[in-house]
Short mmCIF file of C-alpha atoms and ligand atoms in Angstrom, two decimals:
data_model
loop_
_atom_site.label_atom_id
_atom_site.label_comp_id
_atom_site.label_asym_id
_atom_site.label_seq_id
_atom_site.Cartn_x
_atom_site.Cartn_y
_atom_site.Cartn_z
CA MET A 1 97.35 87.14 110.19
CA TYR A 2 95.14 87.44 107.08
CA GLU A 3 91.41 86.80 107.26
CA LYS A 4 90.80 85.11 103.92
CA ILE A 5 94.02 84.95 101.94
CA VAL A 6 97.06 82.75 102.34
CA ALA A 7 100.54 83.88 101.38
CA PRO A 8 102.66 81.42 99.36
CA THR A 9 104.53 79.03 101.61
CA THR A 10 107.74 79.54 99.64
CA GLY A 11 109.41 82.83 98.78
CA SER A 12 110.87 85.91 100.48
CA LYS A 13 109.93 89.53 100.97
CA ILE A 14 111.13 92.48 98.92
CA THR A 15 112.40 95.17 101.28
CA PHE A 16 113.29 98.82 100.67
CA LYS A 17 116.37 100.90 101.42
CA ASP A 18 116.68 104.59 100.53
CA GLY A 19 113.62 104.34 98.29
CA LEU A 20 114.96 101.40 96.28
CA PRO A 21 113.83 97.76 96.41
CA ILE A 22 116.10 94.98 97.61
CA VAL A 23 114.89 91.94 95.71
CA PRO A 24 115.56 88.30 96.63
CA ASN A 25 115.66 85.60 93.94
CA ASP A 26 112.27 84.24 95.08
CA PRO A 27 110.14 87.33 95.80
CA ILE A 28 106.51 87.01 96.87
CA VAL A 29 104.51 89.42 94.71
CA PRO A 30 100.83 90.11 95.43
CA PHE A 31 98.61 90.47 92.37
CA ILE A 32 95.07 91.77 91.86
CA ARG A 33 93.37 90.15 88.87
CA GLY A 34 91.13 93.17 88.24
CA ASP A 35 87.56 93.69 87.05
CA GLY A 36 86.14 93.51 83.52
CA THR A 37 88.87 92.49 81.09
CA GLY A 38 91.13 91.72 84.05
CA VAL A 39 89.82 88.14 83.80
CA ASP A 40 91.44 87.87 80.38
CA LEU A 41 94.46 90.09 80.85
CA TRP A 42 95.86 88.74 84.08
CA PRO A 43 96.30 85.03 83.15
CA ALA A 44 97.86 86.01 79.82
CA SER A 45 100.25 88.45 81.49
CA GLN A 46 101.26 86.13 84.31
CA LYS A 47 102.06 83.41 81.81
CA VAL A 48 104.38 85.71 79.83
CA MET A 49 106.18 86.97 82.96
CA ASP A 50 106.67 83.45 84.33
CA ALA A 51 107.95 82.15 81.01
CA ALA A 52 110.42 85.03 80.68
CA VAL A 53 111.77 84.61 84.21
CA GLU A 54 112.11 80.84 83.73
CA GLN A 55 113.89 81.26 80.41
CA ALA A 56 116.15 84.09 81.58
CA TYR A 57 117.27 82.49 84.84
CA GLY A 58 116.68 78.75 84.32
CA GLY A 59 115.04 78.30 87.73
CA ASP A 60 117.49 80.44 89.74
CA ARG A 61 114.86 83.16 90.05
CA LYS A 62 111.11 82.81 90.37
CA ILE A 63 108.19 85.04 91.31
CA ASN A 64 105.92 83.54 93.96
CA TRP A 65 102.56 85.03 93.10
CA PHE A 66 100.21 85.89 95.97
CA LYS A 67 96.59 86.29 94.90
CA ILE A 68 94.83 89.11 96.74
CA TYR A 69 91.39 90.60 96.13
CA VAL A 70 90.25 94.13 95.29
CA GLY A 71 87.13 95.19 93.36
CA ASP A 72 84.30 92.88 92.28
CA GLU A 73 86.24 89.74 93.15
CA ALA A 74 86.79 91.05 96.68
CA CYS A 75 83.02 91.43 97.14
CA ASP A 76 82.58 87.78 96.14
CA VAL A 77 85.11 86.69 98.75
CA TYR A 78 84.61 89.20 101.56
CA GLY A 79 80.95 90.22 101.13
CA THR A 80 78.86 93.05 99.69
CA TYR A 81 80.62 96.41 99.30
CA GLN A 82 83.93 94.94 100.58
CA TYR A 83 85.77 96.32 97.55
CA LEU A 84 89.05 97.04 99.31
CA PRO A 85 89.59 94.51 102.11
CA GLN A 86 92.13 95.12 104.86
CA ASP A 87 93.78 91.79 103.96
CA SER A 88 94.78 93.14 100.56
CA LEU A 89 96.15 96.38 101.99
CA ASP A 90 98.14 94.43 104.58
CA ALA A 91 99.59 92.16 101.89
CA ILE A 92 100.69 95.06 99.66
CA LYS A 93 102.25 96.79 102.65
CA GLU A 94 104.06 93.65 103.74
CA TYR A 95 105.43 92.63 100.33
CA GLY A 96 106.06 96.12 98.91
CA VAL A 97 105.80 95.40 95.18
CA ALA A 98 102.46 94.42 93.62
CA ILE A 99 100.81 94.34 90.21
CA LYS A 100 97.16 94.79 89.33
CA GLY A 101 94.63 94.55 86.54
CA PRO A 102 92.13 97.35 85.99
CA LEU A 103 89.39 98.16 88.52
CA THR A 104 85.95 99.62 87.83
CA THR A 105 84.88 103.03 89.15
CA PRO A 106 81.20 103.91 88.70
CA ILE A 107 80.58 107.49 87.49
CA GLY A 108 78.80 109.69 90.05
CA GLY A 109 77.38 108.17 93.24
CA GLY A 110 79.44 107.75 96.39
CA ILE A 111 81.98 105.10 95.36
CA ARG A 112 85.44 106.56 94.86
CA SER A 113 88.10 104.99 92.68
CA LEU A 114 89.85 101.95 94.12
CA ASN A 115 92.79 102.67 91.82
CA VAL A 116 93.17 106.15 93.24
CA ALA A 117 92.63 104.85 96.79
CA LEU A 118 95.55 102.41 96.45
CA ARG A 119 97.83 105.19 95.20
CA GLN A 120 96.86 107.44 98.10
CA ILE A 121 96.95 104.78 100.83
CA PHE A 122 100.48 103.71 99.88
CA ASP A 123 101.62 107.21 98.93
CA LEU A 124 102.56 106.03 95.41
CA TYR A 125 103.21 109.56 94.38
CA ALA A 126 104.76 109.05 90.93
CA CYS A 127 102.64 107.50 88.21
CA VAL A 128 105.13 106.60 85.50
CA ARG A 129 103.69 105.92 82.05
CA PRO A 130 106.11 105.38 79.15
CA CYS A 131 104.69 105.76 75.64
CA LYS A 132 107.11 104.21 73.22
CA TYR A 133 106.67 102.79 69.76
CA TYR A 134 107.31 99.12 69.01
CA ASP A 135 108.36 98.45 65.41
CA GLY A 136 105.53 97.33 63.21
CA THR A 137 102.75 98.53 65.52
CA PRO A 138 100.00 100.01 63.36
CA SER A 139 98.95 103.53 64.26
CA LEU A 140 96.62 106.17 62.91
CA HIS A 141 99.50 108.58 63.32
CA LYS A 142 101.96 108.99 60.42
CA THR A 143 105.16 109.00 62.47
CA PRO A 144 104.44 107.15 65.72
CA GLU A 145 108.06 106.00 65.90
CA LEU A 146 109.11 109.56 66.74
CA LEU A 147 107.23 109.53 70.03
CA ASP A 148 109.23 108.23 72.99
CA VAL A 149 107.99 109.98 76.11
CA ILE A 150 107.64 109.04 79.75
CA ILE A 151 104.83 110.71 81.61
CA TYR A 152 105.58 111.39 85.27
CA ARG A 153 102.16 112.12 86.73
CA GLU A 154 101.70 113.35 90.29
CA ASN A 155 99.50 110.64 91.77
CA THR A 156 98.21 111.71 95.17
CA GLU A 157 96.61 115.13 95.00
CA ASP A 158 94.92 117.57 92.57
CA ILE A 159 91.20 116.91 92.12
CA TYR A 160 91.86 113.18 92.70
CA LEU A 161 91.98 113.88 96.42
CA GLY A 162 88.22 113.74 95.99
CA ILE A 163 87.37 116.71 98.22
CA GLU A 164 84.08 117.71 96.64
CA TRP A 165 80.48 118.37 97.56
CA ALA A 166 77.36 117.68 95.53
CA LYS A 167 74.97 120.39 94.36
CA ASP A 168 72.38 121.12 97.07
CA SER A 169 74.35 119.31 99.80
CA GLU A 170 74.27 121.14 103.12
CA ILE A 171 78.03 121.63 103.35
CA GLY A 172 78.29 122.45 99.65
CA ILE A 173 75.78 125.28 100.03
CA LYS A 174 77.48 126.49 103.22
CA LEU A 175 80.83 126.54 101.44
CA ILE A 176 79.47 128.43 98.44
CA GLU A 177 77.82 131.00 100.69
CA TYR A 178 81.03 131.41 102.70
CA LEU A 179 83.01 131.89 99.50
CA ASN A 180 80.45 134.28 97.99
CA ASN A 181 79.88 136.34 101.15
CA GLU A 182 83.27 136.28 102.87
CA LEU A 183 86.27 135.00 100.98
CA ILE A 184 85.67 136.31 97.45
CA PRO A 185 84.81 139.88 98.59
CA ALA A 186 87.92 139.81 100.82
CA THR A 187 90.10 139.04 97.78
CA PRO A 188 90.26 142.12 95.53
CA GLU A 189 91.56 140.20 92.51
CA HIS A 190 88.30 138.22 92.46
CA GLY A 191 86.22 141.40 92.00
CA LYS A 192 82.50 140.79 92.09
CA LYS A 193 82.62 137.15 91.02
CA GLN A 194 80.09 134.81 92.57
CA ILE A 195 79.58 131.05 92.41
CA ARG A 196 76.12 129.88 91.35
CA LEU A 197 74.21 128.32 94.25
CA ASP A 198 73.26 125.29 92.17
CA SER A 199 76.93 124.27 91.72
CA GLY A 200 78.78 121.17 92.75
CA ILE A 201 82.06 122.20 94.34
CA GLY A 202 85.45 120.48 94.13
CA ILE A 203 88.79 121.46 95.64
CA LYS A 204 92.04 121.29 93.67
CA PRO A 205 94.98 121.19 96.06
CA ILE A 206 98.46 121.31 94.50
CA SER A 207 101.19 121.34 97.13
CA LYS A 208 104.82 122.34 96.87
CA THR A 209 105.77 119.07 98.59
CA GLY A 210 103.76 116.93 96.17
CA SER A 211 104.95 118.82 93.10
CA GLN A 212 108.62 118.83 94.01
CA ARG A 213 108.89 115.18 94.98
CA LEU A 214 107.32 114.28 91.62
CA VAL A 215 109.65 116.57 89.66
CA ARG A 216 112.57 115.22 91.68
CA ARG A 217 111.77 111.70 90.44
CA ALA A 218 111.38 112.99 86.88
CA ILE A 219 114.78 114.71 86.95
CA THR A 220 116.42 111.67 88.54
CA HIS A 221 115.03 109.55 85.71
CA ALA A 222 116.25 112.03 83.10
CA LEU A 223 119.77 111.70 84.52
CA ARG A 224 119.70 108.00 83.56
CA LEU A 225 118.65 108.65 79.94
CA PRO A 226 120.96 109.10 76.94
CA LYS A 227 122.06 112.70 76.45
CA GLU A 228 119.60 113.46 73.65
CA LYS A 229 116.66 112.46 75.89
CA GLN A 230 117.76 114.39 78.98
CA GLN A 231 114.85 116.78 79.08
CA VAL A 232 112.02 117.36 81.56
CA THR A 233 108.96 119.32 80.45
CA LEU A 234 106.72 120.75 83.16
CA VAL A 235 103.14 120.53 81.87
CA HIS A 236 100.59 122.93 83.35
CA LYS A 237 97.66 125.23 82.70
CA GLY A 238 99.25 127.98 84.75
CA ASN A 239 97.92 130.75 82.55
CA ILE A 240 94.45 130.00 83.95
CA MET A 241 95.09 128.35 87.34
CA LYS A 242 97.93 130.48 88.62
CA TYR A 243 98.22 129.30 92.21
CA THR A 244 97.84 125.60 91.50
CA GLU A 245 99.07 124.76 88.00
CA GLY A 246 101.23 127.88 87.69
CA ALA A 247 102.74 127.12 91.07
CA PHE A 248 103.52 123.55 89.94
CA ARG A 249 105.60 125.02 87.15
CA ASP A 250 107.36 127.49 89.46
CA TRP A 251 108.13 124.84 92.08
CA GLY A 252 109.46 122.54 89.36
CA TYR A 253 111.85 125.23 88.12
CA GLU A 254 112.80 126.08 91.70
CA LEU A 255 113.77 122.48 92.37
CA ALA A 256 115.70 122.17 89.12
CA THR A 257 117.68 125.36 89.78
CA THR A 258 118.48 124.63 93.43
CA GLU A 259 118.72 120.92 94.27
CA TYR A 260 119.83 120.03 90.71
CA ARG A 261 121.64 123.27 89.87
CA ALA A 262 124.76 121.53 88.63
CA GLU A 263 122.80 119.08 86.46
CA CYS A 264 120.06 121.29 84.99
CA VAL A 265 119.57 124.29 82.75
CA THR A 266 116.20 125.88 82.11
CA GLU A 267 115.11 126.77 78.62
CA ARG A 268 115.19 130.51 79.35
CA GLU A 269 118.64 130.22 80.89
CA SER A 270 119.84 128.40 77.78
CA TRP A 271 118.61 131.28 75.62
CA ILE A 272 120.41 133.86 77.77
CA LEU A 273 123.64 131.85 77.77
CA GLY A 274 123.31 131.11 74.07
CA ASN A 275 122.86 134.80 73.23
CA LYS A 276 126.07 135.66 75.03
CA GLU A 277 127.93 132.81 73.39
CA LYS A 278 126.88 134.01 69.94
CA ASN A 279 127.77 137.61 70.78
CA PRO A 280 130.10 137.96 73.81
CA ASP A 281 129.62 141.77 73.83
CA ILE A 282 125.82 141.67 73.83
CA SER A 283 124.29 144.20 76.23
CA LEU A 284 122.01 143.02 79.02
CA GLU A 285 119.11 144.88 77.35
CA ASP A 286 119.68 143.27 73.96
CA ASN A 287 119.92 139.87 75.58
CA ALA A 288 116.63 140.56 77.39
CA ARG A 289 115.11 141.76 74.10
CA GLN A 290 116.04 138.46 72.43
CA ILE A 291 114.60 136.21 75.11
CA ASP A 292 111.34 138.19 75.23
CA PRO A 293 110.23 139.20 71.74
CA GLY A 294 107.60 141.64 73.15
CA TYR A 295 110.28 143.40 75.25
CA ASP A 296 110.03 146.82 73.55
CA ALA A 297 106.29 147.05 74.18
CA LEU A 298 106.65 146.32 77.91
CA THR A 299 106.52 148.90 80.71
CA PRO A 300 109.94 150.06 81.99
CA GLU A 301 109.35 148.11 85.22
CA LYS A 302 108.75 144.88 83.30
CA GLN A 303 111.76 145.53 81.08
CA ALA A 304 113.90 146.07 84.15
CA LYS A 305 112.68 142.77 85.58
CA ILE A 306 113.76 140.85 82.49
CA THR A 307 117.10 142.65 82.32
CA GLN A 308 117.59 141.71 85.97
CA GLU A 309 116.79 138.08 85.10
CA VAL A 310 119.53 138.18 82.45
CA THR A 311 121.99 139.69 84.93
CA ASP A 312 121.12 137.10 87.58
CA VAL A 313 121.50 134.14 85.23
CA LEU A 314 124.85 135.33 83.86
CA THR A 315 126.16 136.07 87.35
CA ALA A 316 124.97 132.80 88.82
CA ILE A 317 125.77 130.22 86.14
CA TRP A 318 127.95 131.63 83.36
CA ASP A 319 131.02 129.95 84.89
CA SER A 320 129.34 126.58 85.45
CA HIS A 321 126.96 126.48 82.46
CA GLY A 322 128.30 129.05 79.94
CA ASP A 323 130.52 128.47 76.88
CA GLY A 324 128.24 125.65 75.75
CA LYS A 325 128.49 123.66 78.99
CA TRP A 326 124.72 123.96 79.35
CA LYS A 327 124.31 121.69 76.33
CA GLU A 328 125.51 118.79 78.51
CA LYS A 329 122.86 119.49 81.19
CA ILE A 330 119.27 118.31 81.57
CA MET A 331 117.02 120.78 79.78
CA VAL A 332 114.03 121.78 81.93
CA ASN A 333 111.28 123.58 80.07
CA ASP A 334 107.54 124.02 80.43
CA ARG A 335 104.56 123.82 78.12
CA ILE A 336 100.95 124.78 78.62
CA ALA A 337 98.73 121.70 78.82
CA ASP A 338 96.54 122.29 75.75
CA SER A 339 99.64 123.04 73.72
CA ILE A 340 101.41 119.83 74.74
CA PHE A 341 98.48 117.76 73.49
CA GLN A 342 99.07 119.10 70.00
CA GLN A 343 102.84 119.17 70.32
CA ILE A 344 103.14 115.44 71.03
CA GLN A 345 101.36 114.96 67.71
CA THR A 346 102.99 117.67 65.63
CA ARG A 347 106.50 117.50 67.16
CA PRO A 348 106.58 114.04 68.77
CA GLY A 349 110.36 113.80 68.65
CA GLU A 350 110.94 116.94 70.70
CA TYR A 351 109.81 115.60 74.06
CA SER A 352 111.15 113.13 76.57
CA ILE A 353 109.92 113.26 80.17
CA LEU A 354 106.63 115.07 80.73
CA ALA A 355 106.11 115.98 84.40
CA THR A 356 102.45 116.64 85.08
CA MET A 357 99.87 117.11 87.77
CA ASN A 358 97.35 114.36 88.30
CA LEU A 359 94.50 115.27 85.92
CA ASN A 360 96.69 116.49 83.06
CA GLY A 361 98.76 113.30 83.29
CA ASP A 362 95.64 111.13 83.25
CA TYR A 363 94.45 112.73 80.00
CA LEU A 364 97.88 112.95 78.43
CA SER A 365 98.79 109.31 79.06
CA ASP A 366 95.74 108.02 77.15
CA ALA A 367 96.42 110.49 74.31
CA ALA A 368 100.11 109.54 74.05
CA ALA A 369 99.27 105.81 74.15
CA ALA A 370 96.87 106.36 71.24
CA ILE A 371 99.76 107.61 69.09
CA VAL A 372 101.91 104.52 69.63
CA GLY A 373 99.16 101.98 68.95
CA GLY A 374 96.38 102.55 71.46
CA LEU A 375 95.48 101.72 75.03
CA GLY A 376 96.55 98.13 74.48
CA MET A 377 100.13 99.43 74.41
CA GLY A 378 100.15 101.73 77.46
CA PRO A 379 101.96 100.39 80.54
CA GLY A 380 102.36 102.09 83.90
CA ALA A 381 103.77 102.05 87.39
CA ASN A 382 102.75 103.76 90.62
CA ILE A 383 105.92 104.35 92.58
CA GLY A 384 106.43 105.53 96.15
CA ASP A 385 109.43 105.45 98.45
CA GLU A 386 108.52 102.14 100.10
CA CYS A 387 106.01 100.54 97.78
CA ALA A 388 105.25 100.17 94.07
CA VAL A 389 102.12 98.95 92.30
CA PHE A 390 102.26 98.27 88.57
CA GLU A 391 99.20 98.61 86.33
CA ALA A 392 98.21 99.43 82.77
CA THR A 393 97.03 102.90 81.72
CA HIS A 394 93.68 101.60 80.48
CA GLY A 395 90.61 100.59 82.45
CA THR A 396 88.33 97.56 82.53
CA ALA A 397 86.95 97.98 78.97
CA PRO A 398 83.71 96.31 80.14
CA LYS A 399 82.24 95.68 76.69
CA HIS A 400 85.14 93.34 75.89
CA ALA A 401 85.26 91.56 79.28
CA GLY A 402 85.46 87.78 79.35
CA LEU A 403 85.85 87.43 75.57
CA ASP A 404 89.58 86.59 75.63
CA LYS A 405 89.89 89.44 73.17
CA VAL A 406 91.69 92.55 74.41
CA ASN A 407 95.36 93.31 74.06
CA PRO A 408 97.37 92.24 77.12
CA GLY A 409 100.33 94.34 75.88
CA SER A 410 99.78 97.11 78.43
CA LEU A 411 99.65 94.81 81.43
CA ILE A 412 102.53 92.71 80.10
CA LEU A 413 104.62 95.86 79.59
CA SER A 414 103.64 96.95 83.11
CA GLY A 415 105.12 93.60 84.14
CA VAL A 416 108.25 94.52 82.17
CA MET A 417 108.42 97.75 84.18
CA MET A 418 108.08 95.70 87.36
CA LEU A 419 110.87 93.31 86.32
CA GLU A 420 113.12 96.28 85.47
CA TYR A 421 112.28 97.89 88.82
CA MET A 422 113.30 94.60 90.46
CA GLY A 423 116.55 94.60 88.51
CA TRP A 424 115.54 91.54 86.45
CA GLN A 425 116.52 93.14 83.16
CA GLU A 426 117.20 89.89 81.27
CA ALA A 427 113.60 88.71 81.77
CA ALA A 428 112.27 92.17 80.89
CA ASP A 429 114.35 92.23 77.70
CA LEU A 430 113.07 88.82 76.63
CA ILE A 431 109.47 90.03 76.90
CA LYS A 432 110.17 93.23 74.96
CA LYS A 433 111.89 91.18 72.27
CA GLY A 434 109.02 88.67 72.09
CA LEU A 435 106.39 91.41 71.98
CA ALA A 436 108.18 93.36 69.25
CA ALA A 437 108.66 90.21 67.17
CA ALA A 438 105.02 89.12 67.54
CA ILE A 439 103.81 92.55 66.43
CA SER A 440 106.26 92.76 63.52
CA ASN A 441 105.05 89.33 62.45
CA GLY A 442 101.43 90.49 62.43
CA GLU A 443 100.47 88.22 65.35
CA VAL A 444 98.27 90.68 67.24
CA THR A 445 94.94 91.18 68.99
CA TYR A 446 91.88 92.90 67.44
CA ASP A 447 92.92 96.45 68.29
CA LEU A 448 96.16 96.25 66.31
CA ALA A 449 94.81 93.82 63.69
CA ARG A 450 92.11 96.31 62.65
CA LEU A 451 94.76 98.93 61.91
CA MET A 452 97.17 96.70 60.01
CA GLU A 453 97.71 97.02 56.26
CA PRO A 454 97.19 94.49 54.75
CA PRO A 455 94.70 93.15 57.30
CA VAL A 456 95.82 90.25 59.50
CA PRO A 457 93.68 87.75 61.38
CA GLU A 458 92.97 88.63 65.02
CA LEU A 459 94.64 86.65 67.76
CA LYS A 460 92.89 86.16 71.07
CA CYS A 461 94.34 87.74 74.20
CA SER A 462 95.72 84.36 75.33
CA GLU A 463 97.07 83.58 71.83
CA PHE A 464 98.93 86.89 71.72
CA ALA A 465 100.58 85.98 75.03
CA GLU A 466 101.61 82.62 73.54
CA ALA A 467 102.98 84.35 70.44
CA ILE A 468 105.12 86.62 72.62
CA ILE A 469 106.55 83.61 74.46
CA LYS A 470 107.18 81.78 71.19
CA HIS A 471 109.23 84.75 69.91
CA PHE A 472 111.53 84.77 72.98
CA ALA A 473 113.54 82.23 70.99
CA ASP A 474 113.98 84.41 67.85
N1 NDP B 1 93.72 102.02 86.44
C1 NDP B 1 92.53 101.53 86.25
O1 NDP B 1 92.19 100.45 86.74
C2 NDP B 1 91.58 102.29 85.40
C3 NDP B 1 90.25 102.04 85.54
N2 NDP B 1 89.37 102.68 84.73
C4 NDP B 1 87.95 102.30 84.90
O2 NDP B 1 87.65 101.36 83.86
C5 NDP B 1 86.26 101.45 83.53
C6 NDP B 1 86.08 101.54 82.02
O3 NDP B 1 86.61 102.77 81.58
P1 NDP B 1 86.59 103.27 80.06
O4 NDP B 1 86.35 104.70 80.08
O5 NDP B 1 85.71 102.39 79.28
O6 NDP B 1 88.09 103.12 79.57
P2 NDP B 1 88.94 101.83 79.23
O7 NDP B 1 90.35 102.24 79.24
O8 NDP B 1 88.57 100.70 80.13
O9 NDP B 1 88.46 101.41 77.76
C7 NDP B 1 88.23 102.33 76.74
C8 NDP B 1 88.53 101.73 75.39
O10 NDP B 1 89.94 101.62 75.26
C9 NDP B 1 90.28 100.47 74.51
N3 NDP B 1 90.99 99.53 75.38
C10 NDP B 1 91.07 99.50 76.73
N4 NDP B 1 91.83 98.48 77.14
C11 NDP B 1 92.28 97.86 76.05
C12 NDP B 1 93.11 96.74 75.82
N5 NDP B 1 93.67 96.05 76.82
N6 NDP B 1 93.32 96.34 74.54
C13 NDP B 1 92.80 97.02 73.52
N7 NDP B 1 91.99 98.09 73.67
C14 NDP B 1 91.75 98.52 74.92
C15 NDP B 1 88.96 99.87 74.04
O11 NDP B 1 88.65 100.55 72.83
P3 NDP B 1 87.80 99.92 71.62
O12 NDP B 1 86.54 99.39 72.20
O13 NDP B 1 87.62 101.08 70.71
O14 NDP B 1 88.63 98.85 71.00
C16 NDP B 1 88.03 100.31 75.15
O15 NDP B 1 86.69 100.27 74.80
C17 NDP B 1 85.72 102.65 84.29
O16 NDP B 1 85.07 102.16 85.45
C18 NDP B 1 86.95 103.42 84.67
O17 NDP B 1 86.75 104.19 85.82
C19 NDP B 1 89.76 103.55 83.75
C20 NDP B 1 91.08 103.83 83.58
C21 NDP B 1 92.11 103.27 84.44
O1 AKG B 2 90.35 104.96 88.77
C1 AKG B 2 89.73 105.15 87.74
O2 AKG B 2 88.58 104.75 87.57
C2 AKG B 2 90.34 105.88 86.58
C3 AKG B 2 91.81 106.12 86.78
C4 AKG B 2 92.45 106.51 85.53
O3 AKG B 2 91.86 106.84 84.53
C5 AKG B 2 93.90 106.46 85.46
O4 AKG B 2 94.56 106.28 86.47
O5 AKG B 2 94.44 106.64 84.37
MG1 MG B 3 93.16 107.35 82.89
#
């Protein structure tokens, strides 16, 4: 059935029911080694996962690894430019859960990201990237331990759909002329704006479907968290991009206040309810004045709109959410993207789940990882309804490739996410324990060693993996 790969002769398939995996004790799991530092990271990570599973289940459970090829390695096996062979796609589809090292994407030129392609082909619409501090991890930040966020990044659309045209391309020029001559003049709010003819052009689609299924996953995750972490923040730049990023925010709130009405309260609703709780006789106008500090300077129409909002909230949810009941619900709020970048640094403890569009989540996940120790500590998962592919937040770090140097923590923790997704919590816990103990003991790779006070000797990538395994027994 495959052209150049052979599935393990022992092991069973993971299947899916209602969006959740059904995992046998001997699953076959395809893996992609990855480009660049993938040569160092993958063997170290596989060793840690295998050791944890063996130790946790004493042979009753075992992953049967299935090597498949994507990226540079695929070209070696399948031929020039065969970066994403059909074999590999067939294997991921058949076995449902896979894990990968990083893959190179050249800047410019015609080659699109293989990482993004995999997410789109398998409709892995939620990119889940937890950024959590492990005790003893050195950080340039003063209070990294306060940050404990999970980024839920929409993974299939936004500018990553890759609908763009180069400057001077025939269709690009046609599109610009059509916009300049027909569509912009037909849209009064665009006035006399024009796009320069020497522009490249990209399209940023943000759909209601894509936004709401992502926020749905984020809210579902929040429901599983301890009360104090039950919060979903919709991240957007809706003040500038009203119909894409602003719409993401609106659709997120719409979902929270319809499908999850009983479970959620929005921040504005909590203010309205809170005002009435503090002062049961408060007038609608005074309540509106308190939720919108600029209320008195607004036009009467705008004031009436806010007063109506107050009326609507009190009518709709006072009985279900009032008298403090809202404090037991998931808090859904929103923050503008530039603001959230500073807020995760200045108020790291105030956030929990950050639901983002694709580009914002890409930026934010590197920034949040930097706070808790760097890209060596940033795991991730790409989750769909019938497939999941686990991978680190970082890329191939080409200057460090092949040196047995970089931190495998991100890929190992992506493996932890995979084990948890499979329901193999005992193995996942062993790895987290081993990793935390190795770091606390100053047994770390160069990236963490260079930040430690007092300085510690650097471990190699493979040595760090061995240190983690050694500390399973602590
Ligand atoms: N999902 C994927 O496969 C991704 C692929 N990429 C691709 O990877 C390639 C390289 O991208 P680049 O912009 O250099 O970003 P990278 O994330 O690959 O590396 C940037 C820097 O981050 C640090 N870093 C990365 N990985 C580790 C690690 N495991 N341990 C410790 N430090 C680490 C290093 O910093 P320092 O040198 O300061 O120690 C490194 O130089 C590009 O082709 C890009 O498109 C990028 C992101 C994701
Ligand atoms: O695919 C790539 O080259 C980059 C992807 C990326 O940065 C990410 O997913 O975080
Ligand atoms: Mg990225």
